[in-house]
mmCIF file of C-alpha atoms in Angstrom:
data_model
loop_
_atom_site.group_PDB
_atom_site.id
_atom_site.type_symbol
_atom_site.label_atom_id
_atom_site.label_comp_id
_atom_site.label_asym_id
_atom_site.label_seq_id
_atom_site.Cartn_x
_atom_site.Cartn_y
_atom_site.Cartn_z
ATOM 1 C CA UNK O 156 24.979 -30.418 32.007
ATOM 2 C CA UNK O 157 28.602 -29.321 33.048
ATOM 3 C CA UNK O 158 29.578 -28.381 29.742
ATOM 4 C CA UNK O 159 27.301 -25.211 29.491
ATOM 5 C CA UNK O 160 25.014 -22.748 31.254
ATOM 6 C CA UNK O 161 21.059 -24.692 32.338
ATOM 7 C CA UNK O 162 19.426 -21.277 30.669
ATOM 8 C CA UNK O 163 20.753 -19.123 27.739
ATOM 9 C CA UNK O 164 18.547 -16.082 26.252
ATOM 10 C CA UNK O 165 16.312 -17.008 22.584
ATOM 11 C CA UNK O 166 17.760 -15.900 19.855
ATOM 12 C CA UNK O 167 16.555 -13.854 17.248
ATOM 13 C CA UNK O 168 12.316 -12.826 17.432
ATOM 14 C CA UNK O 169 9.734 -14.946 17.109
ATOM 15 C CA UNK O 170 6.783 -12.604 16.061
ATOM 16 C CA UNK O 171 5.488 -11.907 12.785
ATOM 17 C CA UNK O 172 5.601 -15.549 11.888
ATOM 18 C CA UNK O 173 5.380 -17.759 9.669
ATOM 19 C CA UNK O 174 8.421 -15.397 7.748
ATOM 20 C CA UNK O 175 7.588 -16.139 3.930
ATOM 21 C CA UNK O 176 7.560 -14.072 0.997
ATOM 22 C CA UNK O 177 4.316 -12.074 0.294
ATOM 23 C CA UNK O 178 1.817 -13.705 -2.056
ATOM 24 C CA UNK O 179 0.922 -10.177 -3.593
ATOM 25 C CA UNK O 180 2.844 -7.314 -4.600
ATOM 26 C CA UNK O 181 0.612 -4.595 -3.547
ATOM 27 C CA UNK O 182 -1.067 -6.063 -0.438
ATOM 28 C CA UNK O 183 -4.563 -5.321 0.134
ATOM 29 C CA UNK O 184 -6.196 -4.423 3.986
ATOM 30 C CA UNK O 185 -7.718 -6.828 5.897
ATOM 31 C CA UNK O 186 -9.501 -4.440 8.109
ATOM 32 C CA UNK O 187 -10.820 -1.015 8.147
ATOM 33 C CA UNK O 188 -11.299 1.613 10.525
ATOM 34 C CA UNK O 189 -14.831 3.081 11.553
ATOM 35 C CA UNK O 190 -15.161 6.195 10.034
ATOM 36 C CA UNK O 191 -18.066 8.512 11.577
ATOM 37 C CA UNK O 192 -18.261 11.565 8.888
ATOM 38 C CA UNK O 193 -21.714 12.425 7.397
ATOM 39 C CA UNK O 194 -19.687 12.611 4.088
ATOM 40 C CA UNK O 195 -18.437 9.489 2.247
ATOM 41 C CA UNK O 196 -15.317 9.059 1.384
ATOM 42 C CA UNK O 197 -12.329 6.534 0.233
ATOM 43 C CA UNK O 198 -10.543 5.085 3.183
ATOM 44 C CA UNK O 199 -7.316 4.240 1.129
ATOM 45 C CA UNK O 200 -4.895 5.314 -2.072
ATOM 46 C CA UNK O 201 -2.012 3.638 -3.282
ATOM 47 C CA UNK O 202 1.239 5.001 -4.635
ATOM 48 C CA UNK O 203 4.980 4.973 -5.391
ATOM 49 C CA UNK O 204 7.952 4.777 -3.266
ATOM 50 C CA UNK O 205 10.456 7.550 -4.857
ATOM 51 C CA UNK O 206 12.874 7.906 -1.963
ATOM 52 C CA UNK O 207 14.169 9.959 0.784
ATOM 53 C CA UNK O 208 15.179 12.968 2.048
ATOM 54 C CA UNK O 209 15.538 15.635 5.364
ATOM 55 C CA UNK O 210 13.899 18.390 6.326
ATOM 56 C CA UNK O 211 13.522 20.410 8.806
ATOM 57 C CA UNK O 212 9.987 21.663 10.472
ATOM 58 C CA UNK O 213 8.742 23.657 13.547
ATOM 59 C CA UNK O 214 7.282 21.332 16.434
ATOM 60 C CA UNK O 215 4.068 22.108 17.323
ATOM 61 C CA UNK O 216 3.267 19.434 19.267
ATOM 62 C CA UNK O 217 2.303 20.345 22.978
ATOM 63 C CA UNK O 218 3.846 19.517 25.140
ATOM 64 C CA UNK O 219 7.089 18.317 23.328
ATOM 65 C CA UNK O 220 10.369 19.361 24.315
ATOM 66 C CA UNK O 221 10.987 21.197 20.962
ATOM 67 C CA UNK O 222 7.526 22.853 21.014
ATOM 68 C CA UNK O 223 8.292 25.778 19.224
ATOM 69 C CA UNK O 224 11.644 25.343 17.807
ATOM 70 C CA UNK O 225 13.313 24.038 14.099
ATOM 71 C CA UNK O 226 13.731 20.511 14.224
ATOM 72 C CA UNK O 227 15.216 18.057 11.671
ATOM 73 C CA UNK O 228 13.527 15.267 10.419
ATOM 74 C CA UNK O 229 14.000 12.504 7.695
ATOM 75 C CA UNK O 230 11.569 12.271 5.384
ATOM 76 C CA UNK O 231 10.254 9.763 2.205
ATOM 77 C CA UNK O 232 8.290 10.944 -1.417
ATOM 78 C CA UNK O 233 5.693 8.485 -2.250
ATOM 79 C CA UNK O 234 4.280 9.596 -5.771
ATOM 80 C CA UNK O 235 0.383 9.307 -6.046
ATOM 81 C CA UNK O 236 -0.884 9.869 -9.404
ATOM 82 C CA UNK O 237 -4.310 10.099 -9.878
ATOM 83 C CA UNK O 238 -6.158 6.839 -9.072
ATOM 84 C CA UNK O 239 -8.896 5.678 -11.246
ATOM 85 C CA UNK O 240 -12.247 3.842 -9.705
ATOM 86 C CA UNK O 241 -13.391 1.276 -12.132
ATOM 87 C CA UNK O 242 -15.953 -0.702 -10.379
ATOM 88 C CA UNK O 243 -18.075 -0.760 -7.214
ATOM 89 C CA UNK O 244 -18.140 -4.316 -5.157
ATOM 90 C CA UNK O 245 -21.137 -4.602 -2.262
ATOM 91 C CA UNK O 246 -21.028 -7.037 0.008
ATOM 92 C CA UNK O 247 -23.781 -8.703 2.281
ATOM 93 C CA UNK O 248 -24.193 -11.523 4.720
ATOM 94 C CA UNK O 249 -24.073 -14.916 3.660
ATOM 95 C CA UNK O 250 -25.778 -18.379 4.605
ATOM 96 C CA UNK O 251 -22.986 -18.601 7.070
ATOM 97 C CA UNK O 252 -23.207 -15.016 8.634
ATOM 98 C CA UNK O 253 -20.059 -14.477 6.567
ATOM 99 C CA UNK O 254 -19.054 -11.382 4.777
ATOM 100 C CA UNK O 255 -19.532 -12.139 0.959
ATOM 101 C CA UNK O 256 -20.102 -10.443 -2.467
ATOM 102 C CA UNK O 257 -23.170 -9.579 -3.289
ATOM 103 C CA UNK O 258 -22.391 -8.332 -6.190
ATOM 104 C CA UNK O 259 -20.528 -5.921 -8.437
ATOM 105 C CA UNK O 260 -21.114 -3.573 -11.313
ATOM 106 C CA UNK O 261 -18.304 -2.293 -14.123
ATOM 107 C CA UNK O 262 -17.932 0.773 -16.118
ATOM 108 C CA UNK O 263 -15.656 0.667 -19.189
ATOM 109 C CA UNK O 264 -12.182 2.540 -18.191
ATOM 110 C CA UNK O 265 -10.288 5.501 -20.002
ATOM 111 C CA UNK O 266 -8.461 3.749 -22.526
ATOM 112 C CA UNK O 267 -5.162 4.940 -21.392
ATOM 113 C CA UNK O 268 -5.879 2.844 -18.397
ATOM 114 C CA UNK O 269 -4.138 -0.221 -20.096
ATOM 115 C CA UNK O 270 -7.158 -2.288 -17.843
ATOM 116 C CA UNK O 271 -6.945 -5.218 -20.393
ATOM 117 C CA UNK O 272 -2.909 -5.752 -19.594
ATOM 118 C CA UNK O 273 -4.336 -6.732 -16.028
ATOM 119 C CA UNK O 274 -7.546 -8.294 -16.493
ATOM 120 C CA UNK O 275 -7.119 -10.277 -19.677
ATOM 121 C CA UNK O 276 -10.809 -11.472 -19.977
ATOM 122 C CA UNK O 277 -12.714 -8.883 -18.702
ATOM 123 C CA UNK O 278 -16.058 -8.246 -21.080
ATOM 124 C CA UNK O 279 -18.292 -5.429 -19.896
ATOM 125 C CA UNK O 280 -21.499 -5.872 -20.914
ATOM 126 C CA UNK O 281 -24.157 -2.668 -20.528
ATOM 127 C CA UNK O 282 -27.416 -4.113 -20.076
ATOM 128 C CA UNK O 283 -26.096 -7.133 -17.309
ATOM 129 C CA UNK O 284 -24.341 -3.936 -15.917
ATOM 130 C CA UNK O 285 -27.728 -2.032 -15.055
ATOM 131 C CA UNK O 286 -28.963 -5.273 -13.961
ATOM 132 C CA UNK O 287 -26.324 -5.634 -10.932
ATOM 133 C CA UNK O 288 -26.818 -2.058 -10.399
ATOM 134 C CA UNK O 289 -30.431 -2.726 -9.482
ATOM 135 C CA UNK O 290 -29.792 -5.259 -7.386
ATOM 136 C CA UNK O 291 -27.422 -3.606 -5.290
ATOM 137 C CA UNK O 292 -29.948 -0.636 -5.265
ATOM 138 C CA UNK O 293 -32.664 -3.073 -4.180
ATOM 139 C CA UNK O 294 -30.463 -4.643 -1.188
ATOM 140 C CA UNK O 295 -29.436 -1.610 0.010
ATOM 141 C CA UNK O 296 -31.033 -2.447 3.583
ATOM 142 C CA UNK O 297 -28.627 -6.011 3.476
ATOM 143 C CA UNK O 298 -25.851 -4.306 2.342
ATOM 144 C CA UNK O 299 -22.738 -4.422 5.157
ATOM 145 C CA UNK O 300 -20.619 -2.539 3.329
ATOM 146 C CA UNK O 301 -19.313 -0.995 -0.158
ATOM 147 C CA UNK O 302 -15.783 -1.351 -2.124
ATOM 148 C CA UNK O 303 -14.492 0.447 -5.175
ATOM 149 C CA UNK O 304 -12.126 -1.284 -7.238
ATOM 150 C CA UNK O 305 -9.389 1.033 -8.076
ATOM 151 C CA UNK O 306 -6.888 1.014 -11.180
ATOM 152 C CA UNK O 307 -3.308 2.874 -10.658
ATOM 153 C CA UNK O 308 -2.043 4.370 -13.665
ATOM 154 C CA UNK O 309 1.680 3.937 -14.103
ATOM 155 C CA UNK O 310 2.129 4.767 -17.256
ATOM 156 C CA UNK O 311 2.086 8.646 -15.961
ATOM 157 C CA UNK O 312 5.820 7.702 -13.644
ATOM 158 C CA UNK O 313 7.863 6.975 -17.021
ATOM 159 C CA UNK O 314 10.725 5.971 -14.521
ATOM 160 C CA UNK O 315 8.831 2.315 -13.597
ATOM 161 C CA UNK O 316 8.691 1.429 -16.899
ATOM 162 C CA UNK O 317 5.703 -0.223 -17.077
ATOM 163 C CA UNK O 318 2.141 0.351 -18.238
ATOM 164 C CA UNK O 319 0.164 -2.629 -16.401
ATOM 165 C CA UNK O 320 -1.814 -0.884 -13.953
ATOM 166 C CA UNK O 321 -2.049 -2.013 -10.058
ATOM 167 C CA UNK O 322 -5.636 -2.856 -9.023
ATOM 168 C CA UNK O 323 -6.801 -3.278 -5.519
ATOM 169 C CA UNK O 324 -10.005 -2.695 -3.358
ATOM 170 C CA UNK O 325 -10.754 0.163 -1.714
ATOM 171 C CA UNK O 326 -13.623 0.804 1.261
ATOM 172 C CA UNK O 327 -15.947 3.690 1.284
ATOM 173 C CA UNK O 328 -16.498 5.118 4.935
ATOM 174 C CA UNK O 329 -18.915 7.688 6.125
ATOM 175 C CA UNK O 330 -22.279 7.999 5.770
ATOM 176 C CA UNK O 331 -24.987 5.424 5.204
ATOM 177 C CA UNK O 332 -24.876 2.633 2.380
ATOM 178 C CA UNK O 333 -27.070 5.365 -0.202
ATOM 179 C CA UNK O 334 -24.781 8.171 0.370
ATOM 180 C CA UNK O 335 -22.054 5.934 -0.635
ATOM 181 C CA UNK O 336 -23.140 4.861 -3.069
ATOM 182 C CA UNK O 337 -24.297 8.122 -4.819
ATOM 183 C CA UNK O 338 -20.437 8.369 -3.898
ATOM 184 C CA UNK O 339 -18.803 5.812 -5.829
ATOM 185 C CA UNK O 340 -21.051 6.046 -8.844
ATOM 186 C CA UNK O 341 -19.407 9.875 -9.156
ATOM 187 C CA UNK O 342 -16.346 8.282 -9.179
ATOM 188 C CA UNK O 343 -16.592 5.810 -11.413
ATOM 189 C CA UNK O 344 -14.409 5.981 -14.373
ATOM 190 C CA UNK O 345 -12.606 9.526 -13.063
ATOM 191 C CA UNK O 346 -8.902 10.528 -12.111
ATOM 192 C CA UNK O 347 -9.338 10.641 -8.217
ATOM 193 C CA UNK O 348 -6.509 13.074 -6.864
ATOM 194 C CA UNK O 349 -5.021 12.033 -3.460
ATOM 195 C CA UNK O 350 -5.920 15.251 -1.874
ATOM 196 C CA UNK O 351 -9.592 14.152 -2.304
ATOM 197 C CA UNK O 352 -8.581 11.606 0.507
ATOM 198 C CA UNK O 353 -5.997 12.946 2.456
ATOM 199 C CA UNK O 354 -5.499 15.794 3.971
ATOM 200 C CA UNK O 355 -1.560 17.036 5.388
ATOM 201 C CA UNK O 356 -1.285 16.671 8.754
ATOM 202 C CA UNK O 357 -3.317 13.735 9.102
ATOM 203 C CA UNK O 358 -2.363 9.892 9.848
ATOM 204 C CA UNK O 359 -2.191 7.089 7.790
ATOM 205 C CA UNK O 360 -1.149 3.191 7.785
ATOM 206 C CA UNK O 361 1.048 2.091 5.214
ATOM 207 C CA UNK O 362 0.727 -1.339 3.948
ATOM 208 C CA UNK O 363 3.288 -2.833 1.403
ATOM 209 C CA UNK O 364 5.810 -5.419 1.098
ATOM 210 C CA UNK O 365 9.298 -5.015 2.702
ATOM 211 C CA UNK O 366 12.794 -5.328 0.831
ATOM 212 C CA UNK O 367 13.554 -9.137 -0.203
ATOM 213 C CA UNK O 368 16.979 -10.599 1.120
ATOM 214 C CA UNK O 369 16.722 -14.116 -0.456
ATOM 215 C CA UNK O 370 17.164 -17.262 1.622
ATOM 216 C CA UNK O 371 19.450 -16.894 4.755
ATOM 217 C CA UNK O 372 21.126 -18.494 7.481
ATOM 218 C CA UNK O 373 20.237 -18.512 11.057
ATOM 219 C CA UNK O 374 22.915 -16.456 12.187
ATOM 220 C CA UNK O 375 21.538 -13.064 9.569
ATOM 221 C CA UNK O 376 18.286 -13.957 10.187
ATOM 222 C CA UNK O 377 17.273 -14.698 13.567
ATOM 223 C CA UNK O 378 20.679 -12.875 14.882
ATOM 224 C CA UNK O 379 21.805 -16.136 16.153
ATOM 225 C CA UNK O 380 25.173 -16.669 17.928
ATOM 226 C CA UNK O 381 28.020 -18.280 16.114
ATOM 227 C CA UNK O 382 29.914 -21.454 17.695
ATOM 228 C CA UNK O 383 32.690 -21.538 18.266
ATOM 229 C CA UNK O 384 35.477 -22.368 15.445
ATOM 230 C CA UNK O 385 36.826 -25.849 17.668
ATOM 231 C CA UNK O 386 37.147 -29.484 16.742
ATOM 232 C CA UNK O 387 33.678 -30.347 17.898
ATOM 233 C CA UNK O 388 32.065 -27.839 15.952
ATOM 234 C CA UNK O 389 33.841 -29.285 12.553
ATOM 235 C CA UNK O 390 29.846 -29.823 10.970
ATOM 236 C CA UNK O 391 29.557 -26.145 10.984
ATOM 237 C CA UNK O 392 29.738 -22.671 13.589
ATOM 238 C CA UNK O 393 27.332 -21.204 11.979
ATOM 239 C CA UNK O 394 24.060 -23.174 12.660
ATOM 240 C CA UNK O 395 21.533 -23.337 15.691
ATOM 241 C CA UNK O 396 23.103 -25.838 18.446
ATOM 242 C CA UNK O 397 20.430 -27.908 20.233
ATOM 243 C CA UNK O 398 16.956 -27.579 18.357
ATOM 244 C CA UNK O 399 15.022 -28.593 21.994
ATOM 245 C CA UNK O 400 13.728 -31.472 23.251
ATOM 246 C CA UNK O 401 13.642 -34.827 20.833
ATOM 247 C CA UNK O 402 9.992 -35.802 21.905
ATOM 248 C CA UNK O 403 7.671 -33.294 20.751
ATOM 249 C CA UNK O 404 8.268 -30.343 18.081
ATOM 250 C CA UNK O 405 9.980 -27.565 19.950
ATOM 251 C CA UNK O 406 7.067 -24.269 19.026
ATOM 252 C CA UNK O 407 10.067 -21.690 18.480
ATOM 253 C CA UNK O 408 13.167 -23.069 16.692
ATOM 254 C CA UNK O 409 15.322 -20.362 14.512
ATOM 255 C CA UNK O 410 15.740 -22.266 11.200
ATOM 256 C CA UNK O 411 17.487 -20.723 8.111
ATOM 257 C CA UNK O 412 15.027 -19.016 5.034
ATOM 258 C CA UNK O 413 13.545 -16.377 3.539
ATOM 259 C CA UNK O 414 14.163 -12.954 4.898
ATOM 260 C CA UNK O 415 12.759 -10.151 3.960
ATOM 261 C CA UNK O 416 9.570 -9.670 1.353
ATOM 262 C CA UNK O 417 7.040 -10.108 4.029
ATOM 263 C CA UNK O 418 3.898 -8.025 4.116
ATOM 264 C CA UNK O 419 4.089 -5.802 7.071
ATOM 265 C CA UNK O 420 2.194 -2.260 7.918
ATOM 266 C CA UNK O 421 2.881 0.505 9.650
ATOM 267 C CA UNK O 422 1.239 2.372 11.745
ATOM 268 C CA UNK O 423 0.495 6.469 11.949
ATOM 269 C CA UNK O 424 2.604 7.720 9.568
ATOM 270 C CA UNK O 425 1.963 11.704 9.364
ATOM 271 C CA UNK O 426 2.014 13.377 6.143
ATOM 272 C CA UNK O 427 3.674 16.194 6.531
ATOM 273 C CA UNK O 428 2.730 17.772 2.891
ATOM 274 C CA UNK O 429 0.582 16.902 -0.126
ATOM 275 C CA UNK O 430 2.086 18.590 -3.006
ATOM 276 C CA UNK O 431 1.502 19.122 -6.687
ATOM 277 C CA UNK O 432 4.771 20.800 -7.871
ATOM 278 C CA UNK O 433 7.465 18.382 -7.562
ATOM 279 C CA UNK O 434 10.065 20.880 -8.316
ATOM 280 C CA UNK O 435 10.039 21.403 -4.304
ATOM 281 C CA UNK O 436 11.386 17.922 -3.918
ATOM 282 C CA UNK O 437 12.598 16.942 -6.831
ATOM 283 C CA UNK O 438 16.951 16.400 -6.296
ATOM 284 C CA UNK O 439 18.873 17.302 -9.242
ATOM 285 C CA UNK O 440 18.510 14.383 -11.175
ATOM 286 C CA UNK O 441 16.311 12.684 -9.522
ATOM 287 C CA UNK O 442 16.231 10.561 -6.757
ATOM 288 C CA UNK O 443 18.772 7.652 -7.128
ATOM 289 C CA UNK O 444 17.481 4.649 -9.062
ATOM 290 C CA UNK O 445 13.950 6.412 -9.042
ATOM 291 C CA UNK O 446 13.834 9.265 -11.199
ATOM 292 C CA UNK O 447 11.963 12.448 -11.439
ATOM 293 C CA UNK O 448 8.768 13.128 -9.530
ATOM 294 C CA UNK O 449 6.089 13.946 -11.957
ATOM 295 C CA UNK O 450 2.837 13.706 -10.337
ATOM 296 C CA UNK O 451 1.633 14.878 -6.742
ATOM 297 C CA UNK O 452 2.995 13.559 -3.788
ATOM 298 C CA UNK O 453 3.381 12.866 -0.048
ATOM 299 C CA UNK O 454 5.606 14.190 2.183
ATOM 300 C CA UNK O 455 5.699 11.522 4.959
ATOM 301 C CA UNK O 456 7.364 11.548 8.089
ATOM 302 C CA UNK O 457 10.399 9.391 8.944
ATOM 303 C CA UNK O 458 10.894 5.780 6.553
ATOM 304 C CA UNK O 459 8.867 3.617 5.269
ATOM 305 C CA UNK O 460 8.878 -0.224 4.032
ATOM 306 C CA UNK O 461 10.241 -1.589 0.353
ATOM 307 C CA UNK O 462 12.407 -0.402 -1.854
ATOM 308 C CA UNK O 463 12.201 2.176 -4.376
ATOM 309 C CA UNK O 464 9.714 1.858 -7.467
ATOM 310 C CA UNK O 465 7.420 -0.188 -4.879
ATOM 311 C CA UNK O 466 3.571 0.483 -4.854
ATOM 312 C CA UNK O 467 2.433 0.845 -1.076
ATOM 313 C CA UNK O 468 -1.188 0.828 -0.439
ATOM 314 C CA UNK O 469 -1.991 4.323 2.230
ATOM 315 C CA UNK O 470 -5.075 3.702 4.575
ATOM 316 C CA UNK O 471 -6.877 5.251 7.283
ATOM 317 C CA UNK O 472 -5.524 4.992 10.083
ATOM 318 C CA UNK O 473 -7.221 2.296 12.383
ATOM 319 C CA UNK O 474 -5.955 3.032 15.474
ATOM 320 C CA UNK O 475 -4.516 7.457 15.377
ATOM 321 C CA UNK O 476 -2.863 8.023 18.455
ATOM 322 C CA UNK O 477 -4.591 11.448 17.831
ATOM 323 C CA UNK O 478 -7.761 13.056 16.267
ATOM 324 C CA UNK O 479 -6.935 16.169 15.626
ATOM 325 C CA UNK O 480 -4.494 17.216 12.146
ATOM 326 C CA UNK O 481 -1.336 17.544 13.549
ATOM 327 C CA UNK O 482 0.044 20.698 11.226
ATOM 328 C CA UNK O 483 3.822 20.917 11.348
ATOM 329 C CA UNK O 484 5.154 24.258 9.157
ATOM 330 C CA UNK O 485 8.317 22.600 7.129
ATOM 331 C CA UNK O 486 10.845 25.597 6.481
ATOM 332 C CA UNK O 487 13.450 23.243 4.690
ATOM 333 C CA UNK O 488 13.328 20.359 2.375
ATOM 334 C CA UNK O 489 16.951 19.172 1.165
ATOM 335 C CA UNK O 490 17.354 18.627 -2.838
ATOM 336 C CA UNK O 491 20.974 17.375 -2.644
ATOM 337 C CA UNK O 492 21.012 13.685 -3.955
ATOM 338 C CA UNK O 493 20.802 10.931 -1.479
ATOM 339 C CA UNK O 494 23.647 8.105 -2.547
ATOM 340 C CA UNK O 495 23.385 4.898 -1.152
#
């Protein structure tokens, strides 16, 4: 071992493995936060990446440094039109002591939904219908807990350019299982604004898909060190030297592949404004390879994951760092275009 160091630091991270491209474009939860309100009310929304921007706002956090003062900040539009609830989903125990559905019941959509572009064989039926609706009225005592399934309507952001809605579950929180209920069957079939769920100030996760990079080496993706360029490196410099022991399978070994379009989430994102004139945002022109805002919208806090034109699912937070709204007075948003 005279030709080299015993030790040398690992290269590159080896979290958030295995590193492969998401199965789904708009990722769903897999867990939900406890939410103790005597109201029901949707844990989630989804919308639009449009961009970024700055802006500045007074800190009124206590006991920051800046309490008090102007303070700049960079900020990213997500566009949330309406969201429309199509179904509710119940689920109940299983045989196994498993989560499972119990069952589900349908309403026809607004026909400028464009449900059938999604769900090619759906066929709602109005007597089965009232059936499943009795049964989950019935099991109400078994019940664990109640979804709506949610439709997105792009068709109102002409800049996407599509009309196939996004569809994902959503969790009802607060309450007891009637409540909710009585809940979701006032939604059904409805625009649902986002500032039925949110409120500015408050926290949310954001859970999308990041922005794809293709297939890549070791030394872009892992941030592995290049050999080097020397006669007994003429195979290659830039590939992983000595992949471990030859008995065994090594449990961390950086290997080239694909980067980027993983599911991720992030964690207490404030929302620093929920607006419904985009003219207070909106860049002349529109935000580069986005477009005009046309809907309502979030103000959030600081970057987010994907790239523009990406749907990003917004939940409850499921582990605020605070409980309290944490109400921030913006006195600037830039409308300058953002190149780049």
């Amino acid at each position: 071992m005279g030709h080299r160091k015993l030790s040398s630091p690992r290269r590159g991270s080896s979290g958030l493995r295995p590193r492969k491209r998401s199965s789904e474009l708009l990722p769903t939860p897999r867990s939900w936060p406890e939410v103790k309100t005597k109201s029901p009310t949707l844990l989630g929304f989804i919308g639009y990446k449009a961009g970024m921007t700055h802006a500045f706002i007074i800190d009124n956090i206590k006991g920051s440094e800046n309490f008090g003062k102007e303070v700049f900040t960079p900020v990213t539009v997500i566009e949330t039109p309406p969201i429309v609830p199509i179904a509710i989903r119940a689920y109940a125990l299983d045989s196994k002591g498993e989560p499972s559905t119990l069952t589900e019941y349908w309403v026809a959509p607004p026909a400028d939904v464009k449900l059938e572009r999604r769900i090619k064989s759906l066929k709602i039926n109005p007597e089965k219908q009232g059936q499943f609706l009795d049964k989950i009225k019935s099991n109400a005592n078994n019940i664990l807990y109640l979804r709506v399934i949610a439709a997105t309507q792009p068709k109102l952001i002409p800049s996407l350019g599509k009309k196939t809605p996004d569809i994902a579950e959503i969790q009802i929180g607060g309450g007891d299982v009637n409540a909710q209920l009585d809940y979701a069957l006032n939604l059904l079939g409805k625009p649902l604004a986002v500032n039925s769920v949110f409120k500015e100030g408050q926290l949310i996760d954001i859970i999308g898909v990041t922005k794809g990079k293709g297939f890549q080496g070791v030394i872009k993706r892992y941030s592995v060190q290049e050999l080097p360029k020397w006669h007994k490196h003429r195979k290659g410099s830039r590939k992983v030297g000595t992949k471990g022991p030859s008995l065994g399978t090594p449990s961390y070994v950086p290997q080239p592949g694909q980067m980027g379009y993983h599911r991720r989430t992030e964690y207490n994102k404030l929302i620093l404004k929920i607006g419904t004139n985009p003219d207070e945002i909106n860049p002349k022109g529109g935000f580069v390879r986005y477009g005009l805002v046309r809907n309502a919208y979030l103000l959030i806090q600081g970057s987010t994951i994907g790239v523009r034109k990406r749907p990003l699912f917004l939940r409850y937070p499921i582990r605020p760092y605070t409980l309290n709204p944490i109400t921030q007075a913006i006195t600037y948003i830039d409308l300058n275009s953002k190149q780049g």
